[in-house]
GROMACS .gro file of C-alpha atoms in nm:
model
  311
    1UNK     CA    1   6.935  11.456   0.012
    2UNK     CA    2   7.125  11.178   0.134
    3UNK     CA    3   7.349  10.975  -0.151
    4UNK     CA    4   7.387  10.587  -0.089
    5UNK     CA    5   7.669  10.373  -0.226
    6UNK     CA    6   7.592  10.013  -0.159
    7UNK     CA    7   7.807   9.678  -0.198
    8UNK     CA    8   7.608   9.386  -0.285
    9UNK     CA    9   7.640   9.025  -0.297
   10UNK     CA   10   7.563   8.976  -0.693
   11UNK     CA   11   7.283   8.717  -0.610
   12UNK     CA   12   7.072   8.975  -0.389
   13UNK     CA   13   7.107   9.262  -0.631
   14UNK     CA   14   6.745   9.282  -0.736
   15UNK     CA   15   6.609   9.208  -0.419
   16UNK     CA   16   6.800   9.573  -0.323
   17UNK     CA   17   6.719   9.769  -0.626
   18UNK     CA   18   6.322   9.654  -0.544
   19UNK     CA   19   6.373   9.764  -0.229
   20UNK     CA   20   6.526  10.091  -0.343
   21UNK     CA   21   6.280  10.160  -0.636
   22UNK     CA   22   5.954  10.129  -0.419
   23UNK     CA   23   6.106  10.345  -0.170
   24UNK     CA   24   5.920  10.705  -0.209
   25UNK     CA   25   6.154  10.949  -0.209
   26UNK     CA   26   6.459  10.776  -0.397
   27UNK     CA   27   6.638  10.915  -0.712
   28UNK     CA   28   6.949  10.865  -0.967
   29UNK     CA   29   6.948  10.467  -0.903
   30UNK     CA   30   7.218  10.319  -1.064
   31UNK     CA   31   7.394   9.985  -1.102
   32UNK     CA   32   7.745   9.851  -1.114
   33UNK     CA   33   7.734   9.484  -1.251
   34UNK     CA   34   8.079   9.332  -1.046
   35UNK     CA   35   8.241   9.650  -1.003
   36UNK     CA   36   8.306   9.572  -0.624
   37UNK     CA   37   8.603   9.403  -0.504
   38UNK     CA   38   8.612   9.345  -0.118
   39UNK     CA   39   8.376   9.239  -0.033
   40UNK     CA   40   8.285   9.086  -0.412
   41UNK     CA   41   7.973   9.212  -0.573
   42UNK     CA   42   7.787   9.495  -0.776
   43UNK     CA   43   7.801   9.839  -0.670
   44UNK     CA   44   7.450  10.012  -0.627
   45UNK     CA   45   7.425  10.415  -0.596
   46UNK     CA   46   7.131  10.619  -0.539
   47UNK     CA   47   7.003  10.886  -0.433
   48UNK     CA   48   6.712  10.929  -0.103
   49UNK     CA   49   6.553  11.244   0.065
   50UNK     CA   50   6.633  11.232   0.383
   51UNK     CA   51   6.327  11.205   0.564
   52UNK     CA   52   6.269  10.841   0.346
   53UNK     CA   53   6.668  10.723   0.507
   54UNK     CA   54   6.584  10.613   0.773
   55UNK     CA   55   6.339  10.328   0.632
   56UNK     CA   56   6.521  10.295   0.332
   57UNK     CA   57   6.869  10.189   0.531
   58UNK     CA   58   6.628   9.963   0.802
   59UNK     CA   59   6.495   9.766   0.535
   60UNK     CA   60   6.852   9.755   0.343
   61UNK     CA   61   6.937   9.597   0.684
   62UNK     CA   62   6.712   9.366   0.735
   63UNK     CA   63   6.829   9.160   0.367
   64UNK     CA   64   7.181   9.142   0.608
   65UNK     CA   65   7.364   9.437   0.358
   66UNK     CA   66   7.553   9.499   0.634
   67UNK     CA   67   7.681   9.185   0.721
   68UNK     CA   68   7.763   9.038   0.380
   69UNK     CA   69   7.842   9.346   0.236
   70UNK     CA   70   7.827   9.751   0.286
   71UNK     CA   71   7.604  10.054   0.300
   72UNK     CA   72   7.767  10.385   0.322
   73UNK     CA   73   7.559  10.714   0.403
   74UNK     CA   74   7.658  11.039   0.288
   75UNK     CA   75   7.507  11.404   0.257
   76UNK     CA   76   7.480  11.601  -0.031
   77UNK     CA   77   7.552  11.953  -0.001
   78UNK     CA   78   7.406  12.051  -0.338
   79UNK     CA   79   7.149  11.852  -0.587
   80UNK     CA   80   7.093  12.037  -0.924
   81UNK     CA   81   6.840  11.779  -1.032
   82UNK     CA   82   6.481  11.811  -1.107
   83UNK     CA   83   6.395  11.432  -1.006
   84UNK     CA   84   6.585  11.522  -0.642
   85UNK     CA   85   6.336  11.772  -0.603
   86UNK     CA   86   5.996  11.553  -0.740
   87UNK     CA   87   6.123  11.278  -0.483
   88UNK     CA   88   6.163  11.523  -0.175
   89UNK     CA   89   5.853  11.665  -0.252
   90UNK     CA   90   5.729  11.283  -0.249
   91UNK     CA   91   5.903  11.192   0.072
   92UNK     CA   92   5.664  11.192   0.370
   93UNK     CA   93   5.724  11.451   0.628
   94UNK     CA   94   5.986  11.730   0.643
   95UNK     CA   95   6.343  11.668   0.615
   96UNK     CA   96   6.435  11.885   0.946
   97UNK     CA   97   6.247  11.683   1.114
   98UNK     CA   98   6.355  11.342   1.025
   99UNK     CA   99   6.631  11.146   1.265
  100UNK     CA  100   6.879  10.898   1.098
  101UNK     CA  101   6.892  10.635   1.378
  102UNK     CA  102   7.194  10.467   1.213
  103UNK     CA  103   7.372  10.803   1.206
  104UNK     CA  104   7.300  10.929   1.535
  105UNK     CA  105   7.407  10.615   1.692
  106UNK     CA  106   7.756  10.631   1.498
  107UNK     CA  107   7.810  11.002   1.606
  108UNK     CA  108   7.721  10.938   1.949
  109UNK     CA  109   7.932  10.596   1.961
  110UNK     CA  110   8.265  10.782   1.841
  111UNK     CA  111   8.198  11.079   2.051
  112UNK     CA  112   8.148  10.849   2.351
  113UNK     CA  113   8.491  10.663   2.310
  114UNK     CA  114   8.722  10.713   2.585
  115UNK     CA  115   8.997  10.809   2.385
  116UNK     CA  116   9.353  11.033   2.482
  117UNK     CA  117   9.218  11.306   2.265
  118UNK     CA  118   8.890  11.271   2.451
  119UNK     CA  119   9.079  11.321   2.817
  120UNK     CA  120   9.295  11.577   2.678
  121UNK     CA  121   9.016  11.792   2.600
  122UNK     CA  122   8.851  11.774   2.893
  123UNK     CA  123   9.150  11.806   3.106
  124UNK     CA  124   9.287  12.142   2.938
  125UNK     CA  125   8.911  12.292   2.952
  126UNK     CA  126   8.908  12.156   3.290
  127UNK     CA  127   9.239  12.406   3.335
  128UNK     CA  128   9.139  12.663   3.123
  129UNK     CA  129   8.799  12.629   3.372
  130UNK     CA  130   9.047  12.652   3.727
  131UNK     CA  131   9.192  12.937   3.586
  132UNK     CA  132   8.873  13.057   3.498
  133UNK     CA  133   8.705  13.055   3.872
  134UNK     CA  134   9.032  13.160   4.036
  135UNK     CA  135   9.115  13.459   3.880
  136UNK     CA  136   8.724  13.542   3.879
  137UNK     CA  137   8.728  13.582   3.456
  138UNK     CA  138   8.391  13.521   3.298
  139UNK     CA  139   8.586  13.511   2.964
  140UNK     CA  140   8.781  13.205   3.055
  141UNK     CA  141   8.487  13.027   3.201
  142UNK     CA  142   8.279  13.075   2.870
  143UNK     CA  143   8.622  12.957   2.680
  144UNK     CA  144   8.670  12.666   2.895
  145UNK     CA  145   8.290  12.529   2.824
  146UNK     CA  146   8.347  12.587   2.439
  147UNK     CA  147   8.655  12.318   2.462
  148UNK     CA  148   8.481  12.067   2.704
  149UNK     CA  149   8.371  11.757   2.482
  150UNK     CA  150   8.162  11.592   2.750
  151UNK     CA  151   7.875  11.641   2.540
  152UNK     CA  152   7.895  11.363   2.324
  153UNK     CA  153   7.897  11.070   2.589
  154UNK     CA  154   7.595  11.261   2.717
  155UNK     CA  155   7.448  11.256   2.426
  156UNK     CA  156   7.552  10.906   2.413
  157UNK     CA  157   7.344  10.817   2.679
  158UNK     CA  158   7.071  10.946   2.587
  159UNK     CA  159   7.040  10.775   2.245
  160UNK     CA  160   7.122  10.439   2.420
  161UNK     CA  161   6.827  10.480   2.642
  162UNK     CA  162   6.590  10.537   2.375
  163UNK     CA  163   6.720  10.281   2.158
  164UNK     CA  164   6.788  10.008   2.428
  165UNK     CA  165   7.150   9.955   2.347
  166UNK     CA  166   7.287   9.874   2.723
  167UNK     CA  167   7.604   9.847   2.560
  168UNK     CA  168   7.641  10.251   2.417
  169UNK     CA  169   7.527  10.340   2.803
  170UNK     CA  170   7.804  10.172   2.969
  171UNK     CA  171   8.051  10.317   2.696
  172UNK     CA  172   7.906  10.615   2.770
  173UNK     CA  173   7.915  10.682   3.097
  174UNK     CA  174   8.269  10.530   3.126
  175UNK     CA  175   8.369  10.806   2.908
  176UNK     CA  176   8.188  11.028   3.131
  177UNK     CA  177   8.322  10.937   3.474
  178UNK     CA  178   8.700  10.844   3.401
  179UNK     CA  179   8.699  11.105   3.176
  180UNK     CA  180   8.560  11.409   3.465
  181UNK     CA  181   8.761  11.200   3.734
  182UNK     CA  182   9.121  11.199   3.536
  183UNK     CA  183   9.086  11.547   3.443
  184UNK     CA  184   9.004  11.706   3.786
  185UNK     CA  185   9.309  11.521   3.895
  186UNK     CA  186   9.512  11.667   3.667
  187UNK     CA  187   9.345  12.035   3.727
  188UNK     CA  188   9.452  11.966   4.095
  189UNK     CA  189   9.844  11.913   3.993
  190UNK     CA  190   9.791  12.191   3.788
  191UNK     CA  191   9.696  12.424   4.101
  192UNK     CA  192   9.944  12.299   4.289
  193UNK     CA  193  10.156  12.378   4.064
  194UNK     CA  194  10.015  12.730   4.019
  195UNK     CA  195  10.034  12.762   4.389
  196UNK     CA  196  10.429  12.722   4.427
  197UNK     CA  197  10.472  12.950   4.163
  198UNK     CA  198  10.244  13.181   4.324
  199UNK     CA  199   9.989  13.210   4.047
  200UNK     CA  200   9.721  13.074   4.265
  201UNK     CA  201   9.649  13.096   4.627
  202UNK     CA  202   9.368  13.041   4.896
  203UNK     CA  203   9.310  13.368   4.962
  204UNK     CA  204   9.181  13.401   4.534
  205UNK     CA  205   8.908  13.086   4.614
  206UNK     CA  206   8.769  13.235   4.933
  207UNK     CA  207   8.768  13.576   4.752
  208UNK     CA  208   8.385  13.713   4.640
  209UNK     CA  209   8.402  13.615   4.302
  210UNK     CA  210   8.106  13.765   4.165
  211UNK     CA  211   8.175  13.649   3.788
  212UNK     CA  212   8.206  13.282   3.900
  213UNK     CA  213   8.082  13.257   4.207
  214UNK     CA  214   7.790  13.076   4.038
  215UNK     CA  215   7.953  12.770   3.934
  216UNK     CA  216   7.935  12.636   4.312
  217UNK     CA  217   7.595  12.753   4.429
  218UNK     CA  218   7.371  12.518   4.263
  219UNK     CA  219   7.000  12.598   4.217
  220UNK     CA  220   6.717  12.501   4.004
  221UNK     CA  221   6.823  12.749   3.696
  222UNK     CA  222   7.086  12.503   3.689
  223UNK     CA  223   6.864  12.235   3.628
  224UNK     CA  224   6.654  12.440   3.381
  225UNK     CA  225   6.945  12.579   3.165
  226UNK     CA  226   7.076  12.211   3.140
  227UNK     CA  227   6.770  12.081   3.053
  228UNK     CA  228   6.750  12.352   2.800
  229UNK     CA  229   7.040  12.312   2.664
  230UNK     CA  230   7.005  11.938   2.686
  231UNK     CA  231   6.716  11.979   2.406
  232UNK     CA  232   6.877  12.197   2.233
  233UNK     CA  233   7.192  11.993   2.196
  234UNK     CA  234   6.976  11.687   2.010
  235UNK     CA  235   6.790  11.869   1.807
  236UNK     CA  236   7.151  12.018   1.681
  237UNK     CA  237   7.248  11.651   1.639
  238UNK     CA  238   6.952  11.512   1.504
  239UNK     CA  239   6.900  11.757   1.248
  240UNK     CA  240   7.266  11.840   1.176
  241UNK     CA  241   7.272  12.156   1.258
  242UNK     CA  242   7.599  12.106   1.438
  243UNK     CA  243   7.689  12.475   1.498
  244UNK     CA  244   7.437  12.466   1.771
  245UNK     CA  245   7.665  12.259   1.954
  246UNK     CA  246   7.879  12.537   2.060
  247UNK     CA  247   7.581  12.759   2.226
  248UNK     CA  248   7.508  12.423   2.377
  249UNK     CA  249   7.850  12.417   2.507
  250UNK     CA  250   7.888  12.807   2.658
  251UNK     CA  251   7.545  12.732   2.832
  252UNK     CA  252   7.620  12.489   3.090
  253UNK     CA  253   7.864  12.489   3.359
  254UNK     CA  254   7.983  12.133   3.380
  255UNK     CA  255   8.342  12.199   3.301
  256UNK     CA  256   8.387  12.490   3.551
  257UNK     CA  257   8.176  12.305   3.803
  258UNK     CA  258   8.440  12.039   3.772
  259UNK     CA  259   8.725  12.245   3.812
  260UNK     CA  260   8.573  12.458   4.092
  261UNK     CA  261   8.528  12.136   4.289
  262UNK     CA  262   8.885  12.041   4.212
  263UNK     CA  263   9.041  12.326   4.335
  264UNK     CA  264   8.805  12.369   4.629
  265UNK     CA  265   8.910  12.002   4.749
  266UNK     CA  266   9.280  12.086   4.688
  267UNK     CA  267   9.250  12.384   4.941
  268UNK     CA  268   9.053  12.173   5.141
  269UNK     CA  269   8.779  12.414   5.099
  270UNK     CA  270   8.484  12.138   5.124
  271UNK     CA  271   8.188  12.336   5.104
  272UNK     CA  272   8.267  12.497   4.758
  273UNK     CA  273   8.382  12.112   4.642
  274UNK     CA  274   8.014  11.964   4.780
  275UNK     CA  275   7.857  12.306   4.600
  276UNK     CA  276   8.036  12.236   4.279
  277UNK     CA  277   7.977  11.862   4.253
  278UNK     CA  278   7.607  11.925   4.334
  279UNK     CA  279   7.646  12.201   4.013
  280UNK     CA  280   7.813  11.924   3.757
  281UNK     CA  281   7.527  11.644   3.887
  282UNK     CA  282   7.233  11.877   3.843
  283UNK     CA  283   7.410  11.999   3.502
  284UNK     CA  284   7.473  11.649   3.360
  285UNK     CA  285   7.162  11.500   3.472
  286UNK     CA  286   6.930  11.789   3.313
  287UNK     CA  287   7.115  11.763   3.005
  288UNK     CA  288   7.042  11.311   2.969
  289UNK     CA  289   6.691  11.409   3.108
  290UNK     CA  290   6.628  11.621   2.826
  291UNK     CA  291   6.804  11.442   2.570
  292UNK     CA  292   6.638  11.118   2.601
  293UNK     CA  293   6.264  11.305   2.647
  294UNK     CA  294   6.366  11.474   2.300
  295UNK     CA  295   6.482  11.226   2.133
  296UNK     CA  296   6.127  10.994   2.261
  297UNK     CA  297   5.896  11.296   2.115
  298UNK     CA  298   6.121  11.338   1.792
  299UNK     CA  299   6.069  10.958   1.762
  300UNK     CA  300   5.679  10.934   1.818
  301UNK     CA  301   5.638  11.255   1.632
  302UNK     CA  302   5.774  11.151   1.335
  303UNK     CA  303   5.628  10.829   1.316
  304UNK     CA  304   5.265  10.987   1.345
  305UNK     CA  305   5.397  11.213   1.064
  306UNK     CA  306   5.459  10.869   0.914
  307UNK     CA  307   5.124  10.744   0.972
  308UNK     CA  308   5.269  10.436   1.134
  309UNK     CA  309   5.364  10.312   1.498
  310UNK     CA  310   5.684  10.393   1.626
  311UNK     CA  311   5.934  10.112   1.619
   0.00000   0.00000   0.00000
């Protein structure tokens, strides 16, 4: 169940609790005469299964609630409530399988912000990823992919493409390709600086490597375990099963690919850097591809589920 705390202008009250009331799947309604302050108006709470949200916050949009004054979305953990259960069981469809547009289009819009904390991230996976494919340790590879964030602008894209928001893509890949581009420049100081110490040396990236040798020899069970995980990833997100993300994350070698490709071009070792960047491409591409063909069947799916025509 999702709970729904709306601010409305005073004169447009009824209009919402109509809209609300002939909703299937809607519960606990209740109504605030002037209890709002900023913006000014009555406060109206309810209660929706999730699979009715989506429509329910659509057509709350269209009266311009969120304009003149505010809907706010969150999920119940628990319901102890007999009429919860009468309108889930009314809802159309499974809950699972519904997607909240609104809310997948927030996640992915803060996840896709090129922020410090965003670069940091990448840049110390990146690192954790160099020290990963020089020192041949499987372990540190696997860590380094957990701390990569560079899912979310992928997912990012994805959602923008389906839902024709230019605007989210550019975002997007911004975050993406600064993001990648500052952080294998920083994994390159950071070998250099590993190679005066001594830490790091030529001989280590030349060296066999049969742990990590993978992460530069790019093949199509790249593609395939990208474009796995790719569909994997938005279901996780879509349905909020967010622990997901993490297998998501240990299953695709975009991070070490990156960091491979940095210290390959810092040794001037130029086939392992062309190898590598192949790797990331083949990684990041799978993982859009998938996510926007997922997100396109979860979207006509449900709407047959619906009975009605996709939006």
């Amino acid at each position: 169940m999702l709970h729904l705390r709306l601010i409305v202008p005073a004169d447009r009250t009824d209009e919402v609790v109509r809209i609300v009331e002939s909703t299937v799947g809607t519960a606990h309604l209740a109504v605030l005469p002037g209890a709002a302050r900023d913006p000014a108006g009555d406060l109206v709470l309810c209660d929706v299964a999730r699979e009715a949200g989506d429509g329910l916050i659509a057509e709350l949009r269209a009266t311009g609630l969120d304009r003149d004054g505010s809907i706010a979305v969150d999920q119940i953990g628990l319901s102890i409530s007999r009429r919860a259960d009468q309108a889930e069981a009314e809802a159309p469809g499974e809950g699972a399988d519904a997607v909240l547009w609104e809310s997948l289009t927030d996640a992915t819009h803060e996840e896709s912000t090129l922020s410090v904390t965003y670069v940091a991230f990448l840049a110390v996976a990146t690192m954790l990823a160099a020290c990963g494919v020089m020192l041949d340790n499987a372990i540190l590879i696997v860590g380094a992919m957990a701390v990569g964030p560079e899912f979310g602008p992928l997912a990012g894209i994805s959602t923008a493409l389906v839902r024709r928001a230019p605007r989210l893509v550019w975002r997007s890949l911004v975050a993406l390709l600064v993001g990648f581009a500052a952080a294998m420049v920083v994994t390159a100081g950071f070998g250099w600086l590993m190679d005066q110490l001594g830490l790091f040396s030529k001989e280590l990236l030349e060296g066999p490597r049969p742990n990590t040798s993978f992460v530069w020899k790019p093949d199509w069970m790249s593609f395939v375990v990208a474009f796995l995980a790719g569909i994997a990833g938005t279901l996780s997100l879509t349905s909020a099963k967010s622990g997901a993300l993490i297998g998501v994350a240990i299953s695709v070698t975009t991070v070490p690919a990156a960091a491979n490709a940095a210290m390959a071009f810092s040794y001037a070792e130029y086939a392992q850097t062309w190898g590598s960047t192949w790797q990331l491409l083949a990684n990041l591409g799978g993982i859009v591809l998938a996510g926007t063909l997922t997100l396109l069947a979860q979207k006509v799916l449900w709407a047959r589920q619906r009975g009605r025509r996709p939006a």
